[in-house]
Short mmCIF file of C-alpha atoms in Angstrom, two decimals:
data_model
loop_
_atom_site.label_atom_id
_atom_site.label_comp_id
_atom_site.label_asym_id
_atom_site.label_seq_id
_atom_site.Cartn_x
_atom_site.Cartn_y
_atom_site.Cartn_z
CA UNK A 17 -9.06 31.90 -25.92
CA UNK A 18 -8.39 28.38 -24.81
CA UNK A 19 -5.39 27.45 -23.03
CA UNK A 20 -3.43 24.47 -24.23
CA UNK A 21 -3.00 22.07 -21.07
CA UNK A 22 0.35 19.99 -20.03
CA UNK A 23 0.62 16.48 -19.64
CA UNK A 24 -1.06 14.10 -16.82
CA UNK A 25 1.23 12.16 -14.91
CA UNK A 26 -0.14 8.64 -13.12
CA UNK A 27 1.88 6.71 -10.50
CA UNK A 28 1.23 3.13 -8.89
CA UNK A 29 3.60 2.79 -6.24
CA UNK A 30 3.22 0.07 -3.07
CA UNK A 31 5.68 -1.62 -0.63
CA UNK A 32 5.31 -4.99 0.50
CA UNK A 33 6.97 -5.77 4.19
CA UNK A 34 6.56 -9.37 4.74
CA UNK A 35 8.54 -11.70 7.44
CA UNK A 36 9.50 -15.33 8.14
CA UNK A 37 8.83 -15.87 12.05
CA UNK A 38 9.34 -19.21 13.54
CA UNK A 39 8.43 -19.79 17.45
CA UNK A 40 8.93 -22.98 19.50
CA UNK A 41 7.21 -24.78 22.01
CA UNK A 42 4.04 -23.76 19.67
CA UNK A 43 1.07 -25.70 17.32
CA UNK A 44 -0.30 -28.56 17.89
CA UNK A 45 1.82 -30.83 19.07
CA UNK A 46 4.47 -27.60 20.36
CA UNK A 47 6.76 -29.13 18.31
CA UNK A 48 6.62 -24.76 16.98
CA UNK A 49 5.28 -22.78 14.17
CA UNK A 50 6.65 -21.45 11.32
CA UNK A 51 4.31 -18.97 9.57
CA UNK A 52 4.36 -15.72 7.52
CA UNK A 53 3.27 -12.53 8.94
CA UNK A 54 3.22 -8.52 8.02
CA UNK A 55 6.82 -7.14 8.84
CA UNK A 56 7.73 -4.74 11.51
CA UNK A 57 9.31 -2.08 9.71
CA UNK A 58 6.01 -0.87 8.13
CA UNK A 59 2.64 -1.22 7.44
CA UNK A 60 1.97 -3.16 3.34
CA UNK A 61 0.73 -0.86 1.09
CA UNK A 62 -0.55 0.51 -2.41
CA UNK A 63 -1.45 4.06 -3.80
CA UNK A 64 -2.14 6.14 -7.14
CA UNK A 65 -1.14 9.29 -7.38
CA UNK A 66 -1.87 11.61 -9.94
CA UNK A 67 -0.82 15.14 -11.15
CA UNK A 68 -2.70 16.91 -13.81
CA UNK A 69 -1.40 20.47 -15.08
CA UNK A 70 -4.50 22.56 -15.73
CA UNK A 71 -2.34 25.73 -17.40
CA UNK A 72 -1.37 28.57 -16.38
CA UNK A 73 0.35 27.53 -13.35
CA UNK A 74 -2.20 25.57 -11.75
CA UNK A 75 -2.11 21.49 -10.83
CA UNK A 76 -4.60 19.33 -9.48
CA UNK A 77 -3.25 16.26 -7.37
CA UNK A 78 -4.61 13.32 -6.35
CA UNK A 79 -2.70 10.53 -3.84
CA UNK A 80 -4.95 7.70 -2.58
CA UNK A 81 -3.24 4.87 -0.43
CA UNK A 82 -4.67 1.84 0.86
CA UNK A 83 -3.07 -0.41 3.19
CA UNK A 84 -3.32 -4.64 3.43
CA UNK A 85 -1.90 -7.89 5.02
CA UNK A 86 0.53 -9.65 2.84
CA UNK A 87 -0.14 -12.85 4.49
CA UNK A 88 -3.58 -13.02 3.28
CA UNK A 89 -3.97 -10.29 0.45
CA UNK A 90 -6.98 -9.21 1.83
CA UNK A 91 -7.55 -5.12 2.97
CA UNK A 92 -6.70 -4.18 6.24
CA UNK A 93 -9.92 -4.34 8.74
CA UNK A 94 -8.50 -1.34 10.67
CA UNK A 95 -8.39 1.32 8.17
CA UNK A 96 -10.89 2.32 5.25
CA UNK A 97 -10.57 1.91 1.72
CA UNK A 98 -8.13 4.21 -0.10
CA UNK A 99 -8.23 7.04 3.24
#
């Protein structure tokens, strides 16, 4: 007899920590630089996560994050894709 399944549930979450910094006495001419860089509090990034009830009081999750520079958009060299 075939048990009748919940619902899935899918989540796209992300933060975005982005900062203003401007430093004298810097660039070219050291007249200073004012440029945008990742924030301090915490590292940019996006996930999934997914929860899928399989009956009778079983689940199967899923989270995969990925981190990346909000400066550039591009994925951060120092960690691998979705770890």
């Amino acid at each position: 007899m075939a048990q009748q399944t919940g619902a899935s549930k899918v989540e796209l979450w992300g933060i975005v920590d982005a900062a203003v910094r401007h430093t004298t006495n810097e660039g070219k001419d050291q007249s200073g630089l004012t440029k945008m860089i990742g924030g301090g509090m915490s590292q940019s990034r996006w996930g999934i996560k997914v929860e899928e009830d399989l009956g009778g009081g079983s689940k199967a999750l899923v989270e995969l994050e990925h981190r990346f520079n909000t400066d550039t958009g591009d994925k951060d060299a120092t960690a691998p894709f979705f770890q």
